[in-house]
Coordinates of C-alpha atoms and ligand atoms in Angstrom, one line a residue:
M1 CA 26.4 33.2 -22.8
T2 CA 24.7 34.5 -25.9
P3 CA 21.4 33.0 -27.1
E4 CA 23.3 31.1 -29.8
E5 CA 25.8 29.7 -27.5
F6 CA 22.9 28.7 -25.1
R7 CA 21.2 26.9 -28.0
E8 CA 24.3 24.9 -28.7
H9 CA 25.1 23.9 -25.1
G10 CA 21.5 23.5 -24.3
K11 CA 20.9 20.9 -27.0
R12 CA 23.9 19.0 -25.6
V13 CA 22.4 19.2 -22.1
V14 CA 19.1 17.9 -23.2
D15 CA 20.9 15.1 -25.0
W16 CA 22.9 14.4 -21.9
I17 CA 19.8 14.1 -19.7
A18 CA 18.1 11.9 -22.2
D19 CA 21.1 9.6 -22.3
Y20 CA 21.2 9.6 -18.4
L21 CA 17.6 8.7 -18.1
A22 CA 18.0 5.9 -20.8
D23 CA 21.1 4.5 -19.0
V24 CA 20.1 5.1 -15.4
E25 CA 19.7 1.4 -14.7
N26 CA 23.5 0.8 -15.4
Y27 CA 24.7 2.9 -12.4
P28 CA 25.0 1.5 -8.8
V29 CA 21.8 2.9 -7.1
R30 CA 23.4 4.3 -4.1
S31 CA 26.5 6.5 -4.5
R32 CA 29.7 4.8 -3.4
A33 CA 31.4 8.1 -2.7
R34 CA 33.1 8.3 0.7
P35 CA 32.7 11.5 2.9
G36 CA 34.8 14.3 1.4
E37 CA 35.5 12.5 -1.9
V38 CA 33.6 14.8 -4.2
R39 CA 34.9 17.9 -2.5
A40 CA 38.5 16.7 -2.7
A41 CA 38.1 16.2 -6.4
L42 CA 37.1 19.8 -6.9
P43 CA 39.4 22.8 -6.9
A44 CA 39.3 24.8 -3.6
H45 CA 39.3 28.1 -5.5
P46 CA 37.0 29.5 -8.0
P47 CA 38.3 30.2 -11.5
E48 CA 39.5 33.7 -12.3
R49 CA 38.6 33.3 -16.0
G50 CA 35.5 31.4 -17.4
T51 CA 36.3 27.9 -18.4
G52 CA 33.5 27.3 -20.9
F53 CA 30.6 24.8 -20.6
D54 CA 32.3 21.8 -22.1
S55 CA 34.5 21.5 -19.0
V56 CA 31.4 21.7 -16.8
L57 CA 29.9 18.7 -18.5
A58 CA 33.1 16.9 -18.3
D59 CA 33.5 17.4 -14.5
L60 CA 29.9 16.6 -14.1
E61 CA 30.6 13.0 -15.5
R62 CA 34.0 12.7 -13.8
V63 CA 33.3 14.2 -10.3
V64 CA 29.6 14.7 -9.8
L65 CA 28.1 11.5 -11.1
P66 CA 30.1 9.2 -8.8
G67 CA 28.6 11.2 -6.0
I68 CA 25.0 10.8 -7.2
T69 CA 22.5 8.4 -5.7
H70 CA 20.1 7.6 -8.5
W71 CA 16.7 8.4 -7.4
Q72 CA 15.3 7.7 -10.8
H73 CA 16.9 4.2 -10.9
P74 CA 14.3 1.4 -11.3
D75 CA 15.8 -0.3 -8.3
F76 CA 15.6 2.7 -6.0
F77 CA 13.2 1.7 -3.2
A78 CA 14.7 3.3 -0.1
Y79 CA 12.6 6.5 0.3
F80 CA 9.3 7.6 -1.0
P81 CA 10.0 8.3 -4.7
A82 CA 11.0 11.7 -5.9
N83 CA 9.6 11.2 -9.4
A84 CA 11.1 13.1 -12.2
S85 CA 9.5 12.9 -15.7
G86 CA 10.2 14.4 -19.1
P87 CA 7.3 16.9 -19.1
A88 CA 8.3 18.0 -15.6
I89 CA 11.9 18.6 -16.4
L90 CA 11.1 20.5 -19.5
G91 CA 8.5 22.6 -17.6
D92 CA 11.2 23.4 -15.0
L93 CA 13.6 24.3 -17.8
L94 CA 11.0 26.7 -19.3
S95 CA 10.5 28.2 -15.7
A96 CA 14.3 28.8 -15.5
G97 CA 14.2 30.1 -19.1
L98 CA 11.6 32.6 -18.3
G99 CA 13.5 33.6 -15.2
V100 CA 10.4 34.9 -13.5
Q101 CA 10.2 35.8 -9.8
G102 CA 6.5 35.6 -9.0
M103 CA 6.4 37.2 -5.6
V104 CA 3.2 39.2 -6.3
W105 CA 0.7 39.1 -9.2
A106 CA 2.1 42.1 -10.8
T107 CA 5.6 40.6 -11.1
S108 CA 4.1 38.2 -13.7
P109 CA 0.4 37.7 -13.9
A110 CA 0.7 34.3 -15.6
C111 CA 3.0 33.0 -12.8
T112 CA 0.1 33.6 -10.3
E113 CA -2.9 32.7 -12.5
L114 CA -1.5 29.5 -13.9
E115 CA -0.7 28.4 -10.4
T116 CA -4.3 29.0 -9.4
V117 CA -5.7 27.1 -12.4
V118 CA -3.4 24.2 -11.7
V119 CA -4.2 23.8 -8.0
D120 CA -7.9 24.1 -8.8
W121 CA -7.5 21.3 -11.4
L122 CA -5.8 19.2 -8.7
V123 CA -8.9 19.6 -6.4
E124 CA -10.9 18.1 -9.1
L125 CA -8.3 15.4 -10.0
L126 CA -8.0 14.2 -6.4
G127 CA -11.7 14.4 -5.5
L128 CA -11.0 17.1 -2.9
P129 CA -13.8 19.3 -1.5
A130 CA -14.8 22.1 -3.9
H131 CA -14.4 24.7 -1.1
F132 CA -10.7 24.3 -1.4
R133 CA -10.9 25.8 -4.9
T134 CA -9.7 29.4 -5.1
D135 CA -12.9 30.4 -7.0
S136 CA -15.2 28.9 -4.2
G137 CA -15.2 31.8 -1.8
S138 CA -12.7 32.0 1.0
G139 CA -10.8 28.7 0.3
G140 CA -7.7 28.2 -2.0
G141 CA -4.6 26.4 -2.8
V142 CA -1.0 27.3 -3.3
I143 CA 2.3 25.6 -4.3
Q144 CA 5.0 25.4 -1.6
D145 CA 8.4 24.2 -1.8
S146 CA 7.8 21.3 0.6
A147 CA 5.2 19.6 2.8
S148 CA 7.4 20.9 5.7
S149 CA 6.7 24.4 4.7
A150 CA 3.1 23.6 4.2
V151 CA 2.6 22.5 7.8
L152 CA 4.6 25.4 9.1
V153 CA 2.2 27.9 7.4
A154 CA -0.7 25.9 8.6
V155 CA 0.6 26.2 12.2
I156 CA 1.0 30.0 11.7
A157 CA -2.5 30.3 10.3
A158 CA -3.9 28.2 13.2
L159 CA -2.1 30.3 15.8
R160 CA -3.6 33.4 14.1
R161 CA -7.2 32.0 14.1
S162 CA -6.9 30.9 17.7
Q163 CA -5.6 34.4 18.8
Q164 CA -8.4 36.1 16.7
R165 CA -11.1 34.0 18.3
R166 CA -9.8 33.9 21.9
G167 CA -8.3 37.4 22.0
V168 CA -4.7 38.2 23.2
T169 CA -4.5 38.1 26.9
A170 CA -2.0 39.8 29.2
E171 CA -1.0 36.4 30.7
P172 CA 1.2 34.2 28.5
V173 CA -0.9 31.2 27.3
R174 CA 0.4 27.7 26.7
R175 CA -0.7 26.7 23.1
T176 CA -0.5 23.1 22.2
I177 CA -0.4 21.1 19.0
Y178 CA -1.1 17.4 18.6
V179 CA 0.8 14.7 16.6
S180 CA 1.1 11.0 16.9
G181 CA 4.4 9.2 17.4
Q182 CA 4.2 8.3 13.7
T183 CA 3.7 12.0 12.5
H184 CA 6.4 13.4 10.3
S185 CA 9.2 15.3 12.1
S186 CA 8.3 18.5 10.2
V187 CA 5.3 19.0 12.4
E188 CA 7.4 19.0 15.6
R189 CA 9.8 21.4 13.9
A190 CA 6.9 23.6 12.9
G191 CA 5.9 23.7 16.5
R192 CA 9.4 24.8 17.4
I193 CA 9.9 27.4 14.6
S194 CA 6.5 29.0 15.3
G195 CA 7.2 29.5 19.0
V196 CA 4.7 26.9 20.2
G197 CA 7.7 25.0 21.6
A198 CA 8.7 21.4 21.6
D199 CA 7.2 20.7 25.0
N200 CA 3.8 21.9 23.7
V201 CA 3.8 19.4 20.8
R202 CA 1.7 16.6 22.4
V203 CA 2.3 13.0 21.3
V204 CA -1.0 11.0 21.0
D205 CA -0.9 7.2 21.2
V206 CA -1.5 5.0 18.1
D207 CA -3.4 1.8 17.6
P208 CA -0.6 -0.8 18.2
R209 CA -1.7 -2.8 15.1
T210 CA -2.5 -0.2 12.4
L211 CA -0.2 2.6 13.9
A212 CA -3.1 5.1 13.3
M213 CA -3.7 7.8 15.8
D214 CA -6.0 6.8 18.6
P215 CA -8.8 9.5 18.7
W216 CA -9.8 8.6 22.3
H217 CA -6.3 9.3 23.5
L218 CA -6.3 12.5 21.5
D219 CA -9.5 13.6 23.2
R220 CA -8.2 12.8 26.6
L221 CA -5.0 14.8 26.1
I222 CA -6.9 17.8 24.8
T223 CA -9.3 17.6 27.7
E224 CA -6.4 17.4 30.3
D225 CA -4.5 20.2 28.6
V226 CA -7.6 22.5 28.5
A227 CA -8.3 21.7 32.1
A228 CA -4.7 22.9 32.9
G229 CA -5.3 26.1 31.0
A230 CA -3.7 25.4 27.7
V231 CA -5.2 26.5 24.4
P232 CA -5.0 23.7 21.8
V233 CA -4.2 25.1 18.4
L234 CA -3.8 22.4 15.9
V235 CA -4.0 18.6 15.3
C236 CA -2.1 17.1 12.5
A237 CA -3.7 13.9 11.0
T238 CA -1.6 11.9 8.6
V239 CA -2.8 10.0 5.6
G240 CA 0.1 7.7 4.8
T241 CA 2.8 8.0 7.4
T242 CA 6.3 8.1 6.4
S243 CA 7.3 5.1 8.4
T244 CA 4.6 2.6 7.2
T245 CA 1.9 4.5 5.4
A246 CA -0.5 4.3 8.3
I247 CA -3.7 6.2 7.9
D248 CA -5.0 8.3 10.9
P249 CA -8.9 8.3 11.2
V250 CA -9.4 11.8 9.9
R251 CA -13.1 11.8 10.4
A252 CA -13.0 10.8 14.1
I253 CA -10.1 13.3 14.7
G254 CA -12.0 16.0 12.8
E255 CA -15.0 15.6 15.1
I256 CA -12.8 16.2 18.2
C257 CA -11.2 19.2 16.5
R258 CA -14.6 20.7 15.7
A259 CA -15.9 20.1 19.3
H260 CA -12.8 21.9 20.7
D261 CA -12.4 24.6 18.0
I262 CA -9.0 23.3 16.9
W263 CA -7.4 23.6 13.5
L264 CA -7.1 20.3 11.6
H265 CA -4.2 19.9 9.3
V266 CA -4.1 16.8 7.1
D267 CA -0.6 15.8 6.0
A268 CA -0.9 13.5 3.0
A269 CA 2.5 14.4 1.7
Y270 CA 3.1 11.0 0.0
A271 CA -0.2 9.2 -0.3
G272 CA -2.6 12.1 -1.1
V273 CA -2.0 11.9 -4.8
A274 CA -3.2 8.4 -4.9
A275 CA -6.8 9.8 -4.8
V276 CA -6.3 10.6 -8.5
C277 CA -7.7 7.0 -8.8
P278 CA -11.5 7.0 -7.9
E279 CA -11.1 3.6 -6.1
L280 CA -8.7 5.3 -3.7
R281 CA -10.8 8.4 -2.9
W282 CA -11.7 6.7 0.4
I283 CA -8.4 8.2 1.7
N284 CA -10.1 11.6 1.6
D285 CA -12.8 10.5 4.1
G286 CA -13.4 13.3 6.6
V287 CA -11.4 15.9 4.7
A288 CA -14.4 17.7 3.1
E289 CA -16.1 18.0 6.6
Y290 CA -13.2 18.8 8.9
A291 CA -9.9 19.8 7.3
D292 CA -8.8 23.4 7.7
S293 CA -5.7 22.6 5.6
Y294 CA -4.5 19.7 3.5
A295 CA -1.1 19.1 2.0
C296 CA 0.2 16.7 -0.6
N297 CA 3.3 16.5 -2.7
A298 CA 3.3 16.3 -6.4
H299 CA 7.1 15.9 -6.1
K300 CA 6.9 12.5 -4.6
W301 CA 4.7 10.2 -6.5
L302 CA 3.0 12.4 -9.1
L303 CA 5.7 12.6 -11.8
T304 CA 6.7 16.1 -11.0
N305 CA 10.3 17.1 -10.2
F306 CA 11.0 18.3 -6.7
D307 CA 9.9 20.8 -5.5
C308 CA 6.2 21.1 -5.8
A309 CA 4.2 20.7 -2.6
L310 CA 0.4 21.5 -2.7
L311 CA -1.4 23.1 0.2
W312 CA -5.1 23.9 0.3
L313 CA -7.0 25.9 2.8
A314 CA -10.7 25.8 3.7
D315 CA -10.4 29.4 4.7
R316 CA -7.3 31.3 3.4
R317 CA -7.9 34.4 5.5
P318 CA -6.1 33.6 8.7
L319 CA -3.1 32.6 6.7
I320 CA -2.9 35.8 4.8
A321 CA -3.8 37.8 7.9
A322 CA -0.7 36.2 9.5
L323 CA 1.7 36.5 6.6
S324 CA 0.9 39.5 4.6
S325 CA 3.1 42.6 4.4
L326 CA 3.1 45.5 2.1
P327 CA 6.4 47.4 2.0
E328 CA 6.4 50.6 -0.1
Y329 CA 8.4 49.1 -2.9
L330 CA 5.8 46.4 -3.4
R331 CA 2.8 48.7 -3.5
N332 CA 1.0 48.4 -6.8
S333 CA -2.4 49.1 -8.2
A334 CA -3.3 45.4 -8.8
T335 CA -2.7 44.5 -5.2
E336 CA -4.6 47.6 -4.0
S337 CA -7.6 46.7 -6.2
G338 CA -7.9 43.5 -4.2
E339 CA -8.8 41.7 -7.5
V340 CA -5.6 39.6 -7.6
I341 CA -3.8 37.0 -5.6
D342 CA -0.4 37.7 -4.1
Y343 CA 1.0 34.3 -3.2
R344 CA 3.9 35.9 -1.3
D345 CA 1.2 36.2 1.5
W346 CA 0.7 32.4 1.5
Q347 CA 4.2 31.4 2.3
I348 CA 7.3 32.2 4.3
P349 CA 9.7 33.6 1.7
L350 CA 8.9 36.6 -0.4
G351 CA 10.3 35.2 -3.7
R352 CA 8.8 32.4 -5.6
R353 CA 9.5 30.2 -8.5
F354 CA 7.2 29.6 -11.4
R355 CA 6.6 25.9 -10.2
S356 CA 3.1 25.5 -11.7
L357 CA 4.7 25.4 -15.2
K358 CA 6.1 21.9 -14.5
L359 CA 2.9 20.6 -12.9
W360 CA 0.9 21.9 -15.7
S361 CA 3.2 20.2 -18.3
V362 CA 2.8 17.0 -16.4
I363 CA -1.0 17.1 -16.2
R364 CA -1.2 18.0 -19.9
W365 CA 1.2 15.4 -21.0
Y366 CA -0.2 12.5 -19.0
G367 CA -3.7 13.5 -18.6
A368 CA -5.8 12.2 -15.7
E369 CA -5.7 8.8 -17.1
G370 CA -1.9 8.7 -17.4
L371 CA -1.5 9.9 -13.8
R372 CA -3.9 7.1 -12.6
A373 CA -2.1 4.5 -14.5
H374 CA 1.2 5.5 -12.9
I375 CA -0.4 5.3 -9.4
R376 CA -2.0 2.0 -10.2
T377 CA 1.2 0.5 -11.4
G378 CA 3.0 1.5 -8.2
I379 CA 0.3 -0.1 -6.1
A380 CA 0.2 -3.3 -8.2
L381 CA 3.9 -3.7 -8.0
A382 CA 3.9 -3.2 -4.3
A383 CA 1.1 -5.8 -4.0
E384 CA 3.2 -8.3 -6.1
F385 CA 6.3 -7.7 -3.8
A386 CA 4.1 -8.2 -0.6
E387 CA 2.7 -11.4 -2.1
L388 CA 6.2 -12.8 -2.7
A389 CA 7.5 -11.8 0.7
G390 CA 4.2 -12.8 2.5
A391 CA 4.2 -16.3 0.9
D392 CA 7.8 -16.9 2.4
P393 CA 7.8 -18.3 5.9
G394 CA 11.2 -16.7 6.4
F395 CA 9.6 -13.2 6.2
E396 CA 7.0 -11.1 7.9
V397 CA 5.1 -8.4 6.0
H398 CA 3.5 -5.5 7.9
E399 CA -0.2 -5.1 7.0
P400 CA -2.1 -3.2 5.7
H401 CA -0.2 -1.5 2.8
H402 CA -2.5 0.5 0.6
F403 CA 0.1 2.3 -1.5
G404 CA 3.6 1.8 -3.0
L405 CA 5.3 1.0 0.3
V406 CA 5.7 -2.5 1.8
C407 CA 7.4 -2.9 5.2
F408 CA 8.8 -6.3 5.9
R409 CA 11.5 -8.2 7.8
P410 CA 13.3 -11.4 7.7
L411 CA 12.5 -13.8 10.6
W412 CA 15.8 -15.1 11.6
T413 CA 15.8 -18.7 12.9
D414 CA 18.2 -18.3 15.7
A415 CA 18.0 -14.7 16.4
T416 CA 15.3 -12.7 18.0
G417 CA 15.0 -9.2 19.5
E418 CA 17.9 -6.9 19.1
R419 CA 20.2 -9.6 17.7
G420 CA 17.6 -10.2 14.9
D421 CA 17.4 -6.4 14.3
E422 CA 21.3 -6.4 13.8
L423 CA 21.0 -9.2 11.2
T424 CA 18.2 -7.3 9.4
M425 CA 20.3 -4.2 9.3
R426 CA 23.4 -6.2 8.0
L427 CA 21.2 -7.6 5.4
M428 CA 20.1 -4.2 4.2
E429 CA 23.6 -2.8 4.3
S430 CA 24.9 -5.6 2.2
L431 CA 22.2 -5.1 -0.4
N432 CA 22.7 -1.3 -0.4
D433 CA 26.4 -1.7 -0.8
S434 CA 26.0 -4.0 -3.7
G435 CA 24.6 -1.2 -5.7
D436 CA 21.8 -3.5 -7.2
L437 CA 19.1 -2.0 -5.2
Y438 CA 18.5 0.5 -2.4
L439 CA 16.3 -0.1 0.7
S440 CA 15.7 1.9 3.9
H441 CA 14.6 0.7 7.3
T442 CA 12.1 1.8 10.1
K443 CA 11.1 0.6 13.4
V444 CA 7.7 -1.0 13.9
R445 CA 6.6 -1.9 17.4
D446 CA 10.3 -1.7 18.4
R447 CA 11.5 -4.1 15.7
V448 CA 13.5 -3.1 12.7
M449 CA 11.5 -3.5 9.4
L450 CA 12.8 -2.8 5.8
R451 CA 11.0 -0.4 3.7
M452 CA 10.5 -1.2 0.0
A453 CA 9.0 1.9 -1.5
I454 CA 8.0 1.4 -5.1
G455 CA 7.0 4.2 -7.4
A456 CA 9.6 5.2 -9.9
P457 CA 8.3 5.4 -13.4
A458 CA 11.1 3.2 -14.6
T459 CA 10.3 0.4 -12.3
G460 CA 8.6 -2.7 -13.6
S461 CA 7.7 -6.2 -12.4
G462 CA 11.0 -7.6 -13.5
H463 CA 12.8 -5.1 -11.2
V464 CA 10.5 -6.1 -8.3
R465 CA 11.1 -9.8 -8.8
A466 CA 14.8 -9.4 -9.1
A467 CA 14.9 -7.3 -5.9
W468 CA 13.0 -10.0 -4.1
S469 CA 15.5 -12.7 -5.4
R470 CA 18.4 -10.7 -4.2
I471 CA 16.8 -10.1 -0.7
K472 CA 16.1 -13.7 -0.4
A473 CA 19.6 -14.8 -1.4
A474 CA 21.1 -12.2 1.0
R475 CA 19.0 -13.7 3.8
E476 CA 20.2 -17.2 3.0
R477 CA 23.8 -16.0 3.1
L478 CA 23.2 -14.5 6.6
G479 CA 21.6 -17.6 8.1
Ligands
PLP501 C1 7.8 13.2 2.8 C2 6.9 13.6 3.9 C3 6.9 14.8 4.5 C4 7.9 15.8 4.1 O1 7.8 16.3 2.8 P1 8.8 17.4 2.3 O2 8.1 17.9 1.1 O3 10.1 16.7 2.0 O4 8.9 18.5 3.4 C5 5.9 15.2 5.4 N1 5.0 14.3 5.7 C6 5.0 13.0 5.2 C7 3.8 12.0 5.7 C8 6.0 12.6 4.4 O5 5.9 11.3 3.9

């Protein structure tokens, strides 16, 4: 494709995306494709001769679109949002256009240095501790593909620090990490991947009402494990759990970590970006004093296309010590001078995309005030929904809900327990099948609850009220 051909097709693609975003509301939210349907509509063999770009766009509409679940749809409430926005899409396109692979500073100085500036900006925007800034001394931030990768590298850094401090012994030691039953599954996976082992991922109780980690039980498990010869390595506290947005008591957990010399990772994948609003900075309580690492996703609720996960470290040295490598073909004078950052030492893969471009575009386009307005809208709409559902005696709302997620369930007149759960699931499936909206579910205290996650830039009060009417009508149909 010549630059002139690119110009022609590229303009059509941008028009196509603009039309899609303008019309997204007209599609059924959840794809109705049956398993294998998309695949069956595509040729089994690749073309021998090129087919031109028009046919790609035609097949996109004919075959791909019916297999798309529309995450940017204003009635998409199923999972935490995966916000896309104009500036992020354009920033990503520029990244693709430059075609940079930013594995080390020398492979594109701007790819590294823009990332450093943007992650330092975010420290300020989110009111995070200044020692997370790269220019602060030994701290620093980096963009990862996902919060799952962020916690994996945190576990690897924590293992490294633990080995450095305790020395390597001839006897194998049992190293343990601590989560709650509400912690994201990525932490248990990080335990398995890093060799800690699933059996050594210890599950701490939660407060039965708030579903927040119980620090007293954490302390007890750690004390028992240490007495049995284990070496506790990391505790993961969550600010905004995936199931219900519960908030673990980071400060109390941090005090325990400090007393036992354990790495504290704070997973704020979804909710962390809410701290862009000063009135929500309380969610950072304890982070400045105790967090060794902190992760939040710009690619959920901060208007930045997937993937863009932010990870900060209070001390980057154990991470780099664990992950750095310098094969001959990557030796260069900039790296050897020690004056530059090579982010390949901060992540699992070697190669890296120029992700900061899209985040930079987003922050510049919206400004801090635009980002705050977006978060506040999501929270206000969630409050509006909770008020409607809470005022209806036929429904129960899980409290508290600080962010854009509301968990709720119908109270069935004649059905309790599992029979009630079955009806709740049927209600959800009928709504999701309708294509009018898309919800998901979770279990809270052993009962099925529905998750209404609000936060798409296209969602307004009218969508939330219409969703509520549909939910209510579906409940009446089911009894
Ligand atoms: C979404 C989520 C994750 C996983 O995020 P990815 O970026 O998809 O890996 C981890 N923790 C919490 C609390 C989440 O909500």
